[in-house]
Short mmCIF file of N, CA and C in Angstrom, two decimals:
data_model
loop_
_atom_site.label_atom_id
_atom_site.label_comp_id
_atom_site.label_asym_id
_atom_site.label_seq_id
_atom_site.Cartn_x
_atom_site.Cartn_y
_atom_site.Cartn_z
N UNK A 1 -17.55 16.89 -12.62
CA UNK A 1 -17.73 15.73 -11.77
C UNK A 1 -16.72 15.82 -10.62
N UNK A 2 -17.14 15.53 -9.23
CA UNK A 2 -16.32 15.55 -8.40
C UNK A 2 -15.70 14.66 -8.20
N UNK A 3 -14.97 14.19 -7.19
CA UNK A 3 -14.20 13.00 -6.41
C UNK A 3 -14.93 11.64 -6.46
N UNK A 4 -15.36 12.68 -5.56
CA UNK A 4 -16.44 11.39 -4.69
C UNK A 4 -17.45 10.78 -6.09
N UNK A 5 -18.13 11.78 -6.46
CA UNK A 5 -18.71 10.91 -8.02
C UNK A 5 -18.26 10.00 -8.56
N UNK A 6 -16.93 11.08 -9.20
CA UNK A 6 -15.89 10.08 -10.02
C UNK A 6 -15.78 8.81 -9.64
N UNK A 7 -15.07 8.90 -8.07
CA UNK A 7 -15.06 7.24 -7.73
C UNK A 7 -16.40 6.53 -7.38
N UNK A 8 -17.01 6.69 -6.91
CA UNK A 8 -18.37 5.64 -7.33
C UNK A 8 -18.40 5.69 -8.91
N UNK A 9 -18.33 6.20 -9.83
CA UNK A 9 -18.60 5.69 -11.12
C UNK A 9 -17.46 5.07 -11.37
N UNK A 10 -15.97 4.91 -10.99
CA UNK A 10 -15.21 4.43 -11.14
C UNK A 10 -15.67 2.62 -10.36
N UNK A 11 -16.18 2.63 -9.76
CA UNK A 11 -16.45 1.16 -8.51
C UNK A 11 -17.51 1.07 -9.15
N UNK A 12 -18.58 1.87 -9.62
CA UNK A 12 -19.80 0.77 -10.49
C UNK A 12 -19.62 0.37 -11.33
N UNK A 13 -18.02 0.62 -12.39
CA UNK A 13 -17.58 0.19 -13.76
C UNK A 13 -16.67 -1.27 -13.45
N UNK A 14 -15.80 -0.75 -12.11
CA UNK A 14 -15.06 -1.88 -11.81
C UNK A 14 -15.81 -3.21 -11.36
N UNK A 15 -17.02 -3.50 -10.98
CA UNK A 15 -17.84 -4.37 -10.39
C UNK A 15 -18.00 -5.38 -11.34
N UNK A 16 -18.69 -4.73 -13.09
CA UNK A 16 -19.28 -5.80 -13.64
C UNK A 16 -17.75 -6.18 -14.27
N UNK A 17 -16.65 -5.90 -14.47
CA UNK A 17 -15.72 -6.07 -15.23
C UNK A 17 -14.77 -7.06 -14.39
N UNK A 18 -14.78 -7.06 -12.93
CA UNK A 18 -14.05 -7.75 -11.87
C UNK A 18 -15.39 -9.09 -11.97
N UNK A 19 -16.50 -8.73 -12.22
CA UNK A 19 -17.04 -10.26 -12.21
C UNK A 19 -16.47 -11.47 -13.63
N UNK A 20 -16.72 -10.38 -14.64
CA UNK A 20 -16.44 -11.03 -15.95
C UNK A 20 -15.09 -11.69 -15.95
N UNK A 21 -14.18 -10.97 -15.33
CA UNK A 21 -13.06 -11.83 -14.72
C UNK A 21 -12.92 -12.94 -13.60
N UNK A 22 -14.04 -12.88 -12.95
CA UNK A 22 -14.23 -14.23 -12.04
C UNK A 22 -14.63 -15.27 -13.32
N UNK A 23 -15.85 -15.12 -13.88
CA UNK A 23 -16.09 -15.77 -14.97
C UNK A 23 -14.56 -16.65 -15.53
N UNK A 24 -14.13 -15.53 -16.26
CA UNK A 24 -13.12 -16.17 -17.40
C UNK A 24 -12.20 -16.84 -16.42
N UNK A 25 -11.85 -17.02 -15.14
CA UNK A 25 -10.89 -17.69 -14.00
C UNK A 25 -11.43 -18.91 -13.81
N UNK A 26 -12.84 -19.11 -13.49
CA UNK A 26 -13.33 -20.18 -12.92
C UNK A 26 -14.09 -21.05 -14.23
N UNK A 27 -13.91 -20.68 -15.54
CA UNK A 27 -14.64 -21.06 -16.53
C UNK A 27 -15.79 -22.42 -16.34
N UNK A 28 -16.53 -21.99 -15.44
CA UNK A 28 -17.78 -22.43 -15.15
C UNK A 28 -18.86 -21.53 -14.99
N UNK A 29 -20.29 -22.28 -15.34
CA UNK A 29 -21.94 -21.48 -15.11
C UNK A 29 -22.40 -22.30 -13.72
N UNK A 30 -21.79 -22.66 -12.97
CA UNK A 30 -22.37 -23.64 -12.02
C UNK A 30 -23.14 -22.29 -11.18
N UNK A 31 -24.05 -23.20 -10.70
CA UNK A 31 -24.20 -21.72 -10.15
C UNK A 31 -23.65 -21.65 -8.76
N UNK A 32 -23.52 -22.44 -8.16
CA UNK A 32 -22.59 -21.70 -6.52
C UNK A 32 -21.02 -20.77 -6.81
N UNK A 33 -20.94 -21.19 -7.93
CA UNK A 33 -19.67 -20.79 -8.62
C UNK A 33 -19.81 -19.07 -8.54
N UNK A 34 -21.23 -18.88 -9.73
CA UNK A 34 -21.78 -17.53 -9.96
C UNK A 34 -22.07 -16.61 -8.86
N UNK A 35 -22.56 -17.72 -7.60
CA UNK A 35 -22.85 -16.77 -6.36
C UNK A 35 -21.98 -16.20 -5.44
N UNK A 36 -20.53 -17.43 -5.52
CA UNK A 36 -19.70 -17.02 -4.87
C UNK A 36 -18.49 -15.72 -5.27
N UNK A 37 -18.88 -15.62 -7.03
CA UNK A 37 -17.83 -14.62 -7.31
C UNK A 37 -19.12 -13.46 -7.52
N UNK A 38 -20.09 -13.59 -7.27
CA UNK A 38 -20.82 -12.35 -6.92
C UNK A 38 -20.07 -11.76 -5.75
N UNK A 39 -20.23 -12.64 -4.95
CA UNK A 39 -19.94 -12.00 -3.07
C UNK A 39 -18.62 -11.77 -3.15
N UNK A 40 -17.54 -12.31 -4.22
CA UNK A 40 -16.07 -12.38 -3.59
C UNK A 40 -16.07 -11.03 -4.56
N UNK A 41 -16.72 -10.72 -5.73
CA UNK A 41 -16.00 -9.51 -6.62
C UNK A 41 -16.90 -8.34 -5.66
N UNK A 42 -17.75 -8.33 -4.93
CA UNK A 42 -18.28 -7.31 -4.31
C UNK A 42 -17.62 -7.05 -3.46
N UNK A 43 -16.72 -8.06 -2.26
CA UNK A 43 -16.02 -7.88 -1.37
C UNK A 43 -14.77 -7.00 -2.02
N UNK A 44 -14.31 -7.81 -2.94
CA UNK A 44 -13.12 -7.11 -3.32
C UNK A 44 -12.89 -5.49 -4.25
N UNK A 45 -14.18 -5.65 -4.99
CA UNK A 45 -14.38 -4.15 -5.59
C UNK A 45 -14.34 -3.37 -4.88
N UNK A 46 -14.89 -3.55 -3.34
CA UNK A 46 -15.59 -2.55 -2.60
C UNK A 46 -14.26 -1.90 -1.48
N UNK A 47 -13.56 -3.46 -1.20
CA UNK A 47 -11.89 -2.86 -0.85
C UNK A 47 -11.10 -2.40 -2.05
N UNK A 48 -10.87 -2.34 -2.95
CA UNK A 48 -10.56 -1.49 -3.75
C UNK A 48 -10.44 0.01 -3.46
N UNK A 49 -12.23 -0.03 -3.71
CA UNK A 49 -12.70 1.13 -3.58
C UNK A 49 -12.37 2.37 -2.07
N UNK A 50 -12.49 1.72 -1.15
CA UNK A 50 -12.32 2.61 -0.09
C UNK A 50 -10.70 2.50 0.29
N UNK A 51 -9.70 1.89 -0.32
CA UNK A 51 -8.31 2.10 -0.06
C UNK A 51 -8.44 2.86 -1.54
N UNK A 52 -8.60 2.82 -2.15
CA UNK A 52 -8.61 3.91 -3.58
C UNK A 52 -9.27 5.36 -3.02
N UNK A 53 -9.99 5.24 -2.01
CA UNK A 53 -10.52 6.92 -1.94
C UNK A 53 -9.70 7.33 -0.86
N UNK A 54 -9.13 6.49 0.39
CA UNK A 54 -8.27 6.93 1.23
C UNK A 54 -6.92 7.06 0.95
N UNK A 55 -6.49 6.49 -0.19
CA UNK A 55 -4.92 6.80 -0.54
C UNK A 55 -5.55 6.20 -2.03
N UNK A 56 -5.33 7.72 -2.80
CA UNK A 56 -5.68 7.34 -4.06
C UNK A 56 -4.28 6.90 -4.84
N UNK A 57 -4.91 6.56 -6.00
CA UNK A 57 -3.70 6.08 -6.77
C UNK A 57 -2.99 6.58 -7.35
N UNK A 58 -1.66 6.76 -7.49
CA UNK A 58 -0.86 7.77 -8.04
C UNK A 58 -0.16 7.25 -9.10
N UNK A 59 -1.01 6.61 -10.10
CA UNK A 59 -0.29 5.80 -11.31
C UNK A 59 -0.75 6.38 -12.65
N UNK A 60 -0.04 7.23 -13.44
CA UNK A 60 -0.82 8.18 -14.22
C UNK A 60 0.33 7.58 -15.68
N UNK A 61 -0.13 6.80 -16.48
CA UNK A 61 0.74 6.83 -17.47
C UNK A 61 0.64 7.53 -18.86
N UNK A 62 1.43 7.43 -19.80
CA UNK A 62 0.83 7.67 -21.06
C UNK A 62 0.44 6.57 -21.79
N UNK A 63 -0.71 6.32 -22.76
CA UNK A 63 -0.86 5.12 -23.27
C UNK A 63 -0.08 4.67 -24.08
N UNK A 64 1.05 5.71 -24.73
CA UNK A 64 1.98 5.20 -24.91
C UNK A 64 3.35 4.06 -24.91
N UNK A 65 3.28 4.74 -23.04
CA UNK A 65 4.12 3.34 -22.07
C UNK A 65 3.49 1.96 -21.76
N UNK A 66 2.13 2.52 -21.94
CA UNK A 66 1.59 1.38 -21.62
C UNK A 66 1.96 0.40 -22.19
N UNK A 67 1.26 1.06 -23.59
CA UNK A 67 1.93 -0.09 -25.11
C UNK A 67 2.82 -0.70 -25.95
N UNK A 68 3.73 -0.25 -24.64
CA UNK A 68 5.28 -0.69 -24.54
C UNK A 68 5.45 -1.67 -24.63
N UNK A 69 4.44 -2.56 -23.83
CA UNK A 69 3.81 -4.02 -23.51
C UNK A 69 4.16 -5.04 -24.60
N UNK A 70 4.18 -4.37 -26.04
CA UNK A 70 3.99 -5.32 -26.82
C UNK A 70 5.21 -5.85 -26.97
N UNK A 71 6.17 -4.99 -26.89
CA UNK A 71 7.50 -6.00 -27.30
C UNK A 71 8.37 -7.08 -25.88
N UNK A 72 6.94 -7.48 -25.32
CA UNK A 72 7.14 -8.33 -24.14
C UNK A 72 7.46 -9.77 -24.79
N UNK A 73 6.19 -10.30 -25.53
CA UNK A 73 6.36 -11.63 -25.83
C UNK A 73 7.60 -11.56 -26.58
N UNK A 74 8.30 -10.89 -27.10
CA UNK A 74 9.62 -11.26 -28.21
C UNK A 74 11.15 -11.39 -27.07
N UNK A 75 11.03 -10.44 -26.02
CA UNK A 75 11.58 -10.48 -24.98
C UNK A 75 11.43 -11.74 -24.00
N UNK A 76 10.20 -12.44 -24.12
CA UNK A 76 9.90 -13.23 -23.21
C UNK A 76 10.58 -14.51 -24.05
N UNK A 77 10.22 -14.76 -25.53
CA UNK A 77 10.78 -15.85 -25.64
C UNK A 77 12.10 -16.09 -26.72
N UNK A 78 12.86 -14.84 -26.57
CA UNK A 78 14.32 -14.64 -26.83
C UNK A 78 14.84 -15.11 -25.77
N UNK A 79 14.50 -14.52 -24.10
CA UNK A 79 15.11 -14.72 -23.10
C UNK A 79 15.06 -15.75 -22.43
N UNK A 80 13.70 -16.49 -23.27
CA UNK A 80 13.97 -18.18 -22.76
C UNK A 80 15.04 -19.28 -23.17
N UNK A 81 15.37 -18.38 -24.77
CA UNK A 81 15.63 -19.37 -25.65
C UNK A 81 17.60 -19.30 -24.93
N UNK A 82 17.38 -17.68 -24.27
CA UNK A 82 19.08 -17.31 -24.08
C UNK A 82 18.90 -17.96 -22.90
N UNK A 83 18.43 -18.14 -22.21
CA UNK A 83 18.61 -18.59 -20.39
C UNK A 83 18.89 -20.43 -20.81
N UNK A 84 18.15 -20.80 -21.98
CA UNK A 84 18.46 -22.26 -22.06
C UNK A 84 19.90 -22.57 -22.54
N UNK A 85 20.04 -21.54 -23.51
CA UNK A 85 21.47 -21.75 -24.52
C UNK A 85 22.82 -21.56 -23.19
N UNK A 86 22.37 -20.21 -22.39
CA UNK A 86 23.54 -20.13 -21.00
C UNK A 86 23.16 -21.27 -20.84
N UNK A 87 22.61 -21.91 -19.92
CA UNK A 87 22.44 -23.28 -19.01
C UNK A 87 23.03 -23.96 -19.68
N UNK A 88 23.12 -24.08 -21.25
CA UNK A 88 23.61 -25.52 -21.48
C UNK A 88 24.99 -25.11 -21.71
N UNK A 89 25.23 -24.46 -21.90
CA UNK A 89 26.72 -23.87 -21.96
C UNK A 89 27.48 -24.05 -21.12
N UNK A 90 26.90 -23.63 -19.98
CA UNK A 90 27.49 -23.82 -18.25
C UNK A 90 27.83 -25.20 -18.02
N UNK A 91 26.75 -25.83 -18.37
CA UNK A 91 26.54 -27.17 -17.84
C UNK A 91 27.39 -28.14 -18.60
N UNK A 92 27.71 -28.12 -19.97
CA UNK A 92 28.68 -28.67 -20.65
C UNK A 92 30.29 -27.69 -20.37
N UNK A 93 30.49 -26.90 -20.09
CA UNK A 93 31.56 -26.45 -19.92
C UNK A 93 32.20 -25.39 -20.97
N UNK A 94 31.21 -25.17 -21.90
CA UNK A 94 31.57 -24.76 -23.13
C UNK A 94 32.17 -22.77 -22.54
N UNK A 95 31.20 -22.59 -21.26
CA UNK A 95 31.30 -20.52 -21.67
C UNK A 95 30.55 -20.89 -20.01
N UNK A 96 30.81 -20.16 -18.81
CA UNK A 96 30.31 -20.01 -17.47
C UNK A 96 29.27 -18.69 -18.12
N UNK A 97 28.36 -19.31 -17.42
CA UNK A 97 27.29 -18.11 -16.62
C UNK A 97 27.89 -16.76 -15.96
N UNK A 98 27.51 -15.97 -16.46
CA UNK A 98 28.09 -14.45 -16.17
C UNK A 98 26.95 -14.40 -14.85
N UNK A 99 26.12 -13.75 -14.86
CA UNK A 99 24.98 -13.71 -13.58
C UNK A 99 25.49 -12.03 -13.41
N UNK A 100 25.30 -10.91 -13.87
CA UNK A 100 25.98 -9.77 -13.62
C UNK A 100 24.76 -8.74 -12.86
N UNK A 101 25.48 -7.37 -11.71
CA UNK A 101 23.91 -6.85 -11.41
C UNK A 101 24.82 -5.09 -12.18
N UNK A 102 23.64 -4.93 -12.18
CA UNK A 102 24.35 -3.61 -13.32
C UNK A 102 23.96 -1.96 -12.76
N UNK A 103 24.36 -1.20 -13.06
CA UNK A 103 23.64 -0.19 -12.74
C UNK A 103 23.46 0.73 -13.96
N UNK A 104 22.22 1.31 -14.55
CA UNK A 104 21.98 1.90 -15.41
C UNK A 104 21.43 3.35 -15.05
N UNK A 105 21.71 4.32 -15.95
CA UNK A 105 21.37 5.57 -15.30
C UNK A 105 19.64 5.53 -15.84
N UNK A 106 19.06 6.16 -15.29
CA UNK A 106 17.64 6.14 -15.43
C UNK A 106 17.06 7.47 -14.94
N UNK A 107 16.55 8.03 -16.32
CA UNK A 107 15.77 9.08 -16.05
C UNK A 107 14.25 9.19 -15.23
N UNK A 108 14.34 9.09 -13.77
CA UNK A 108 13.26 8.48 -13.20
C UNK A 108 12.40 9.83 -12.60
N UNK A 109 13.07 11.09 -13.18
CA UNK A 109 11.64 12.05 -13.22
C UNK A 109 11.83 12.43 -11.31
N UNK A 110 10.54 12.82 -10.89
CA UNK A 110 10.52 13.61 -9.61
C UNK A 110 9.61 12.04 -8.67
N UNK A 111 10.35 12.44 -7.71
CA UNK A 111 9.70 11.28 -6.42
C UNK A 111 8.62 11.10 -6.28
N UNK A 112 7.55 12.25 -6.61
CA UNK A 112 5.95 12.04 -6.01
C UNK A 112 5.32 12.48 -7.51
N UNK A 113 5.68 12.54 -8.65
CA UNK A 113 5.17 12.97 -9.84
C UNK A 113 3.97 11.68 -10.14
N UNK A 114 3.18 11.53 -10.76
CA UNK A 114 2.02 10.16 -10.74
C UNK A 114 2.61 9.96 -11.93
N UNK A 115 3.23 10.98 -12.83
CA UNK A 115 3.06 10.00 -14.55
C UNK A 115 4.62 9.47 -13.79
N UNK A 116 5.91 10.47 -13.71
CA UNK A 116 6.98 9.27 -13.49
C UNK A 116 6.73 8.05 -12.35
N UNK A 117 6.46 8.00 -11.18
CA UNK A 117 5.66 7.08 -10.52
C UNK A 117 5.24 5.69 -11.63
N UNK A 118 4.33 6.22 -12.08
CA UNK A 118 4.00 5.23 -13.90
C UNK A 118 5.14 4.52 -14.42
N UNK A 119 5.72 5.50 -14.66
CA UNK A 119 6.75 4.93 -15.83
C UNK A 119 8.24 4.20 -14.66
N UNK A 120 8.02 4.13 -13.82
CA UNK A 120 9.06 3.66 -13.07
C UNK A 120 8.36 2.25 -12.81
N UNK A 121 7.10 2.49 -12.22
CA UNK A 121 6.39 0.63 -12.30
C UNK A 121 6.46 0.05 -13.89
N UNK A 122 6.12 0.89 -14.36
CA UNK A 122 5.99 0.08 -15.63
C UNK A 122 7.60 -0.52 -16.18
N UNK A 123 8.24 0.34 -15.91
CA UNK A 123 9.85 -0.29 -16.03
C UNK A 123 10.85 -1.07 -15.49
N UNK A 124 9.80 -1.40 -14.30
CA UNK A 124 10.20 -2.12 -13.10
C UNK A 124 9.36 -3.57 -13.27
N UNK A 125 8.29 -3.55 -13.88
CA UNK A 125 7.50 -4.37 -14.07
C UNK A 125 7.63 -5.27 -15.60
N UNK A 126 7.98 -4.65 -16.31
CA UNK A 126 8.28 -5.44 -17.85
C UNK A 126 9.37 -5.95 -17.91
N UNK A 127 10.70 -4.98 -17.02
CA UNK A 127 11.99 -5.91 -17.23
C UNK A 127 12.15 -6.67 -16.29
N UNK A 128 11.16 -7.03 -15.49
CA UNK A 128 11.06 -7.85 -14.79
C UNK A 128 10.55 -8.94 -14.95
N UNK A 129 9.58 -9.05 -16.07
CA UNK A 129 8.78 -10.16 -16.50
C UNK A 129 9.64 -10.80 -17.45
N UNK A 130 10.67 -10.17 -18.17
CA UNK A 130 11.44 -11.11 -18.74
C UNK A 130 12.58 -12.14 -17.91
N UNK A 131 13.11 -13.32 -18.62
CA UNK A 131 13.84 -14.42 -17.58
C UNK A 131 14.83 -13.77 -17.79
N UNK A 132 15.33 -13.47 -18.34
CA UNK A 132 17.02 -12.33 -18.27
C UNK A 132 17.19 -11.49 -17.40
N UNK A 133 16.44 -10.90 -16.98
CA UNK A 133 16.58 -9.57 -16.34
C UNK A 133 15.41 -8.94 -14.99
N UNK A 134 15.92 -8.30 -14.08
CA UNK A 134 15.18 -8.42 -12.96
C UNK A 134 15.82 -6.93 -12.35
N UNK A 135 14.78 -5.97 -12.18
CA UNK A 135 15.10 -5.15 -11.46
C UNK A 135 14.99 -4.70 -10.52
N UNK A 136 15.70 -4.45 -8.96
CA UNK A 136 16.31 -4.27 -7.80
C UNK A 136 15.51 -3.11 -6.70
N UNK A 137 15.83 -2.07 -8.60
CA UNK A 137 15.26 -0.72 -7.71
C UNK A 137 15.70 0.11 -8.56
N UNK A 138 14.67 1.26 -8.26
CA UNK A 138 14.97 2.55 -9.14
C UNK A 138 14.94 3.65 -8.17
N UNK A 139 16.17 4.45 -8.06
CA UNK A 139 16.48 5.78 -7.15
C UNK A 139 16.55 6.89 -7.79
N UNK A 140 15.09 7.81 -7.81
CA UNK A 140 14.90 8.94 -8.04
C UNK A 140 15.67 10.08 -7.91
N UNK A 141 16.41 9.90 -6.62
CA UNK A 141 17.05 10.81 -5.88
C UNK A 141 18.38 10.63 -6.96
N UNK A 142 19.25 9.83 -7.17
CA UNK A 142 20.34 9.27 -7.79
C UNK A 142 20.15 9.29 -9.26
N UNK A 143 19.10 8.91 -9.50
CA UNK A 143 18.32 8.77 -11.59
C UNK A 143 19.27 7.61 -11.79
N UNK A 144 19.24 6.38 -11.15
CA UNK A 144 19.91 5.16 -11.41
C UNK A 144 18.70 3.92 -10.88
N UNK A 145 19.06 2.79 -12.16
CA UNK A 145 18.43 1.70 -12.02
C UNK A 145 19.70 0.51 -11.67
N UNK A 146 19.03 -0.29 -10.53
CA UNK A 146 19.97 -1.54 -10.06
C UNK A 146 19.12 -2.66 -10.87
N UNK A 147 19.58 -3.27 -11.65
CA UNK A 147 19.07 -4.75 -12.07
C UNK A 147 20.18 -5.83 -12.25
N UNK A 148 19.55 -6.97 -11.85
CA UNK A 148 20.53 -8.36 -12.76
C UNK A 148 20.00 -8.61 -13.94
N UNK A 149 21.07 -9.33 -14.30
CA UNK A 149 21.29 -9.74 -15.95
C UNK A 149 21.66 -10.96 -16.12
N UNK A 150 21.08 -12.44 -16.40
CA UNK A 150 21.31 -13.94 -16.74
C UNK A 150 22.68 -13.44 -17.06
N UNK A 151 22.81 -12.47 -18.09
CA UNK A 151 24.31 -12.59 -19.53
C UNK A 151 24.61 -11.20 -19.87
N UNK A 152 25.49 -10.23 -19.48
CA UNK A 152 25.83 -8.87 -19.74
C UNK A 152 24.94 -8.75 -21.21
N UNK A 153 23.87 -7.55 -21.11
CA UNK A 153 24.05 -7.21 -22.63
C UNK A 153 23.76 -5.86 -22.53
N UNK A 154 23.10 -4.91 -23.70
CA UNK A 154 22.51 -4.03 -23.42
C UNK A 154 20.99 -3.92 -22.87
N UNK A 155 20.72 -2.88 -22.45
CA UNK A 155 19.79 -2.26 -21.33
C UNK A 155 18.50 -2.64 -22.57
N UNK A 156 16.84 -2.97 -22.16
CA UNK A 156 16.34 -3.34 -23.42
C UNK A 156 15.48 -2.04 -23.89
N UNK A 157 15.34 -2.36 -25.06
CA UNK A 157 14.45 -1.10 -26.10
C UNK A 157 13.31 -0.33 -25.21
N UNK A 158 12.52 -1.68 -24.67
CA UNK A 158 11.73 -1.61 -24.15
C UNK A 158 11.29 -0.34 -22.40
N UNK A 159 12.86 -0.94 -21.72
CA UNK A 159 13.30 -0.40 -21.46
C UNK A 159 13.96 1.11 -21.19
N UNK A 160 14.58 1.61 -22.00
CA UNK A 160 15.07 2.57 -22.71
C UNK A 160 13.68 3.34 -22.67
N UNK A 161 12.68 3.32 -23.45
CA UNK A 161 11.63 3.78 -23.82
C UNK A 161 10.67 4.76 -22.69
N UNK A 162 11.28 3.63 -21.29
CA UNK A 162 10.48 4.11 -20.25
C UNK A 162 11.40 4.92 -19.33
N UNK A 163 12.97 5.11 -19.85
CA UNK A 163 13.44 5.89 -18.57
C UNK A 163 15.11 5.88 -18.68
N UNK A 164 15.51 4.48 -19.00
CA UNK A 164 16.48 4.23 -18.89
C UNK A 164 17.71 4.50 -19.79
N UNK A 165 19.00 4.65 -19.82
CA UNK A 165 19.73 5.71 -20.50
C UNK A 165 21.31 4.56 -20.89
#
């Protein structure tokens, strides 16, 4: 299969699956509803599609990293429970808010590689979704990650998993 195949079968798969997601967004059968995420998932599949064939995508992971994913929710609501416990700490006087930005070494692989590319969004993107922690930037050139931290701790599992040292 060539390119050009590939991606049209790639844009006739993305079409009915970008509607089913208008669906589950607008959780209505009305029908102007149905007509309008006809026209809006066609508009948008179809830009997809031709910025996907003119600058393709260079995001190649293992499903591995992907499924890194899972130890999000335990991260998500540890780091709520720590961002409340700092706040109230601060706020009664008991222990100040640290607020620290850190630098971690990070095995971030080669500049134009698609799987590290991957694993640098994906590591940029999960410790980012937690309230603790937020990352800055990752320098290939250097193999160092800049992030803040609510509360000094260690670098997370999750983390680690995708790069970081």
């Amino acid at each position: 299969m060539n390119k050009q195949s590939k991606s049209v079968a790639i844009f006739l798969s993305a079409v009915p699956i970008s509607y089913l997601l208008w669906l589950v967004m607008i959780g209505t059968f009305a029908l102007h509803e149905l007509l309008i995420g006809l026209v809006a998932t066609a508009f948008a599949t179809t830009g997809l599609w031709v910025v996907d064939f003119k600058y393709p995508a260079r995001f190649h992971p293992k499903l591995s990293e992907l499924l890194a994913i899972w130890r999000l929710p335990w991260y998500l609501l540890s780091g709520a429970w720590a961002v409340w416990l700092t706040a109230a700490k601060d706020l009664l006087g008991i222990e100040r808010a640290e607020s620290v930005f850190r630098l971690a070494e990070f095995n971030a692989g080669q500049e134009d590689n698609p799987h590290d590319i991957a694993r640098r969004v994906l590591a940029v993107g999960y410790t980012s979704a937690t309230p603790t922690s937020v990352v800055l930037g990752i320098n290939p050139r250097q193999q160092k990650m800049l992030f803040h931290q609510l509360k000094r701790s260690t670098v997370q599992k999750m983390t680690k998993a995708l790069g970081a040292r």
